[in-house]
Coordinates of C-alpha atoms in Angstrom, one line a residue:
M1 CA 110.2 117.6 73.9
K2 CA 106.9 116.6 74.1
S3 CA 107.3 114.2 77.4
Q4 CA 109.2 117.6 78.8
K5 CA 105.9 119.5 78.1
R6 CA 103.8 116.8 79.5
N7 CA 105.9 116.9 82.7
N8 CA 105.5 121.0 83.2
L9 CA 101.6 120.4 82.3
E10 CA 101.6 118.0 85.3
I11 CA 104.1 119.8 88.2
S12 CA 100.8 122.9 87.2
T13 CA 98.0 120.6 87.6
H14 CA 99.2 119.8 90.8
K15 CA 101.2 122.5 92.1
N16 CA 98.3 123.6 94.7
V17 CA 97.8 119.6 95.7
S18 CA 100.4 118.1 98.2
Y19 CA 100.6 114.3 97.5
I20 CA 102.7 112.4 99.7
L21 CA 104.2 109.0 99.8
N22 CA 103.9 107.0 103.0
L23 CA 106.5 104.1 103.9
E24 CA 105.6 102.2 106.5
T25 CA 108.1 98.8 106.7
A26 CA 109.0 99.0 110.9
T27 CA 107.1 95.0 111.0
K28 CA 106.3 92.3 109.2
N29 CA 104.1 94.9 107.3
C30 CA 105.1 95.9 104.1
S31 CA 102.8 98.9 103.7
V32 CA 102.8 102.2 101.1
A33 CA 100.0 104.9 100.5
I34 CA 99.7 107.9 98.9
A35 CA 97.4 110.9 100.6
K36 CA 96.2 114.0 99.4
D37 CA 96.9 116.9 101.6
G38 CA 96.6 115.0 104.6
K39 CA 93.8 112.2 102.9
T40 CA 94.9 108.8 102.2
I41 CA 93.7 107.9 99.4
L42 CA 95.5 104.4 98.2
C43 CA 97.3 102.2 100.3
K44 CA 98.7 98.6 99.4
E45 CA 99.9 96.6 101.5
M46 CA 100.9 92.9 102.8
A47 CA 102.3 91.5 106.0
E48 CA 104.5 88.1 106.2
A49 CA 106.5 86.2 108.3
G50 CA 109.1 86.1 106.2
Y51 CA 109.3 90.0 105.3
S52 CA 108.8 90.7 102.1
H53 CA 110.0 94.2 102.3
A54 CA 112.7 94.1 99.8
E55 CA 110.6 92.5 97.1
K56 CA 107.1 94.4 97.6
L57 CA 107.8 98.3 98.5
H58 CA 109.2 99.2 95.1
V59 CA 106.6 97.2 93.7
F60 CA 103.2 98.8 96.0
I61 CA 105.1 102.1 95.3
E62 CA 104.5 101.9 91.4
E63 CA 101.0 100.1 91.6
C64 CA 100.1 103.2 94.6
L65 CA 101.4 105.5 91.4
Q66 CA 99.9 103.9 88.5
E67 CA 96.8 103.5 89.9
L68 CA 96.0 107.0 90.9
Q69 CA 97.3 108.0 87.3
L70 CA 100.4 110.0 89.4
T71 CA 104.2 110.4 88.8
S72 CA 107.2 110.6 90.8
I73 CA 107.5 114.3 90.0
D74 CA 103.8 114.8 91.4
L75 CA 105.1 113.7 94.9
S76 CA 105.6 116.4 97.6
A77 CA 107.3 114.7 99.8
V78 CA 108.2 110.8 100.6
A79 CA 107.3 110.2 104.6
V80 CA 108.6 107.3 106.4
S81 CA 108.3 104.9 109.3
Q82 CA 111.4 106.2 111.9
G83 CA 111.5 103.4 113.8
P84 CA 111.5 101.1 116.7
G85 CA 111.2 98.2 114.8
S86 CA 112.4 95.8 112.8
Y87 CA 116.2 96.4 111.7
T88 CA 116.1 95.1 108.7
G89 CA 112.8 96.7 107.7
L90 CA 113.3 100.3 108.6
R91 CA 116.5 100.0 106.5
I92 CA 115.1 98.8 103.7
G93 CA 112.4 102.1 104.0
V94 CA 114.6 104.6 105.1
S95 CA 117.0 103.9 101.8
A96 CA 114.1 103.7 99.8
A97 CA 112.7 107.0 101.4
K98 CA 116.0 108.5 101.0
G99 CA 116.3 107.5 97.3
L100 CA 113.7 108.7 96.4
C101 CA 114.3 112.2 97.8
F102 CA 117.4 113.0 96.9
A103 CA 116.3 111.7 93.3
L104 CA 113.1 114.1 93.2
D105 CA 114.8 117.5 95.5
I106 CA 112.0 116.7 97.8
P107 CA 111.7 116.2 101.6
L108 CA 111.9 113.9 103.7
I109 CA 109.4 113.5 106.8
A110 CA 109.9 111.1 110.3
I111 CA 106.8 109.8 111.6
D112 CA 106.9 108.1 115.0
T113 CA 105.9 104.2 114.3
L114 CA 104.5 103.8 118.0
Q115 CA 102.7 106.9 116.8
V116 CA 101.7 105.5 113.2
L117 CA 100.2 102.5 115.2
A118 CA 98.8 104.3 117.8
S119 CA 96.4 106.3 115.3
Q120 CA 94.5 103.6 114.3
L121 CA 92.4 103.4 117.5
S122 CA 89.8 106.1 118.6
I123 CA 89.0 106.8 121.7
S124 CA 87.2 108.9 124.2
E125 CA 89.1 108.4 127.9
G126 CA 91.6 106.3 129.1
I127 CA 95.1 105.9 127.7
I128 CA 96.6 104.2 124.6
I129 CA 100.0 102.3 124.5
P130 CA 100.9 100.6 121.5
M131 CA 103.4 97.9 121.7
I132 CA 105.9 96.3 118.9
D133 CA 107.0 93.0 119.6
A134 CA 111.3 92.9 120.4
R135 CA 111.3 89.3 121.6
R136 CA 110.9 87.3 124.7
M137 CA 108.9 89.8 126.8
E138 CA 110.4 92.5 125.7
V139 CA 108.3 95.9 124.0
Y140 CA 109.1 98.3 122.3
S141 CA 106.1 100.9 124.0
A142 CA 105.1 104.5 124.1
I143 CA 101.8 105.7 126.0
F144 CA 99.6 108.3 124.3
N145 CA 96.2 110.0 126.2
S146 CA 93.0 110.1 124.3
E147 CA 93.6 113.3 121.7
A148 CA 97.0 111.2 120.6
E149 CA 99.4 113.0 122.2
K150 CA 102.3 111.5 123.1
I151 CA 102.8 111.8 127.4
R152 CA 105.3 109.1 127.9
E153 CA 108.2 108.4 125.1
V154 CA 109.4 105.3 123.9
K155 CA 110.7 103.2 126.0
A156 CA 112.5 98.8 124.9
E157 CA 111.0 97.3 128.4
I158 CA 110.2 94.2 129.8
I159 CA 106.6 93.3 130.6
T160 CA 105.4 91.9 134.0
E161 CA 103.0 91.5 136.4
E162 CA 103.7 94.5 137.7
S163 CA 103.8 96.7 134.6
F164 CA 101.6 99.5 134.0
L165 CA 99.9 99.0 137.3
E166 CA 100.7 102.8 138.4
S167 CA 97.9 103.7 135.9
T168 CA 93.9 103.5 137.0
E169 CA 92.8 104.8 133.3
T170 CA 91.5 102.1 131.5
I171 CA 94.5 101.5 129.1
H172 CA 94.0 100.3 125.3
F173 CA 96.9 98.3 124.0
V174 CA 97.4 97.8 120.3
G175 CA 100.4 95.8 118.2
D176 CA 101.7 92.4 117.8
C177 CA 102.5 91.6 121.5
S178 CA 98.7 90.8 122.6
E179 CA 99.4 87.4 123.0
K180 CA 102.4 87.4 125.1
A181 CA 101.6 90.2 127.0
K182 CA 97.9 88.8 127.8
T183 CA 100.1 86.0 130.2
V184 CA 100.9 88.7 132.6
L185 CA 98.9 92.0 131.9
T186 CA 95.6 90.6 133.2
S187 CA 94.3 94.0 135.5
Q188 CA 90.4 94.8 134.6
N189 CA 91.0 98.2 133.1
F190 CA 93.4 96.8 130.5
I191 CA 91.8 96.2 127.0
F192 CA 93.5 94.7 124.2
H193 CA 92.6 95.2 120.4
D194 CA 93.7 92.4 118.4
E195 CA 93.1 93.5 115.4
M196 CA 95.1 96.5 115.7
V197 CA 98.6 94.4 115.0
Y198 CA 100.6 96.2 113.1
P199 CA 101.2 99.8 111.9
S200 CA 100.5 101.0 108.5
A201 CA 101.2 103.9 106.0
K202 CA 97.2 104.2 105.8
E203 CA 97.7 106.3 109.2
M204 CA 100.8 108.3 108.8
G205 CA 98.3 110.6 105.9
L206 CA 97.7 113.2 108.5
L207 CA 100.4 113.0 110.5
S208 CA 103.0 113.5 107.6
F209 CA 100.9 116.8 106.1
N210 CA 101.4 118.2 109.5
K211 CA 104.5 117.9 109.5
F212 CA 104.9 118.8 105.6
Q213 CA 102.7 121.9 106.9
K214 CA 104.9 123.2 109.2
K215 CA 108.1 122.4 107.3
D216 CA 108.9 119.7 110.1
F217 CA 111.2 117.6 107.5
V218 CA 114.9 115.4 108.2
D219 CA 118.0 115.9 106.5
V220 CA 118.1 113.3 103.9
A221 CA 121.8 112.8 104.0
Y222 CA 122.1 111.9 107.5
F223 CA 118.6 111.1 109.2
E224 CA 119.1 106.9 110.2
P225 CA 116.1 104.9 111.9
Y226 CA 115.4 105.0 115.0
Y227 CA 116.5 101.6 116.7
L228 CA 116.2 102.2 120.0
K229 CA 118.7 98.9 120.9
D230 CA 121.6 98.1 118.8
F231 CA 121.3 95.5 116.3
M232 CA 122.5 92.4 117.3
I233 CA 124.6 89.6 115.2
T234 CA 123.5 86.1 116.4
V235 CA 126.5 84.1 115.6
S236 CA 125.1 80.0 114.8
K237 CA 126.7 77.7 117.3
K238 CA 127.2 75.2 115.0

């Protein structure tokens, strides 16, 4: 009975505040953030080559809640990066998000991974092209204007010397493809922001809050990540 009273008090205290849990697992970065009314107030993340998402994701969620002295019932929604990106990473993030939403009976919000990546950069002119590595010279990319509006949809494309040459605007590249892209993308109007490598949940706060206010939710039961390409299983030649 005492526990129930405490829970009711917590719900009453936070009923006019929107706490959204944001999960970003589409790349090597396992990232968890909690945002209050669209402002990120805490983020925990780790980027490792071996993809530690399965071990770290739920730990980060619990740590964020504990450090903010919140419980899962204080959450208004869960937002998850929908892809494109790593098949395994996306499955882990989406599965965790759906499980929380189902258990807590709260809405699920899906955020474009490339939009999350592009949101790290603020520019006054030109365009932003976030790119996520898709092996060899292929990337997942989209194009955003200086107002952070998507002006070209997501594509899986092969990067060559001819890529993006039709644009005379300054092009700002972000993502984990800088090293390989620089070998072929050499035009003077190309700028690489090497410090912005992976999408992060800390950039999802405002994006998820805007969707929350519009009630732009996805179906918890049927939502699937946006893989863009079919998952390929490689068979060993041994």
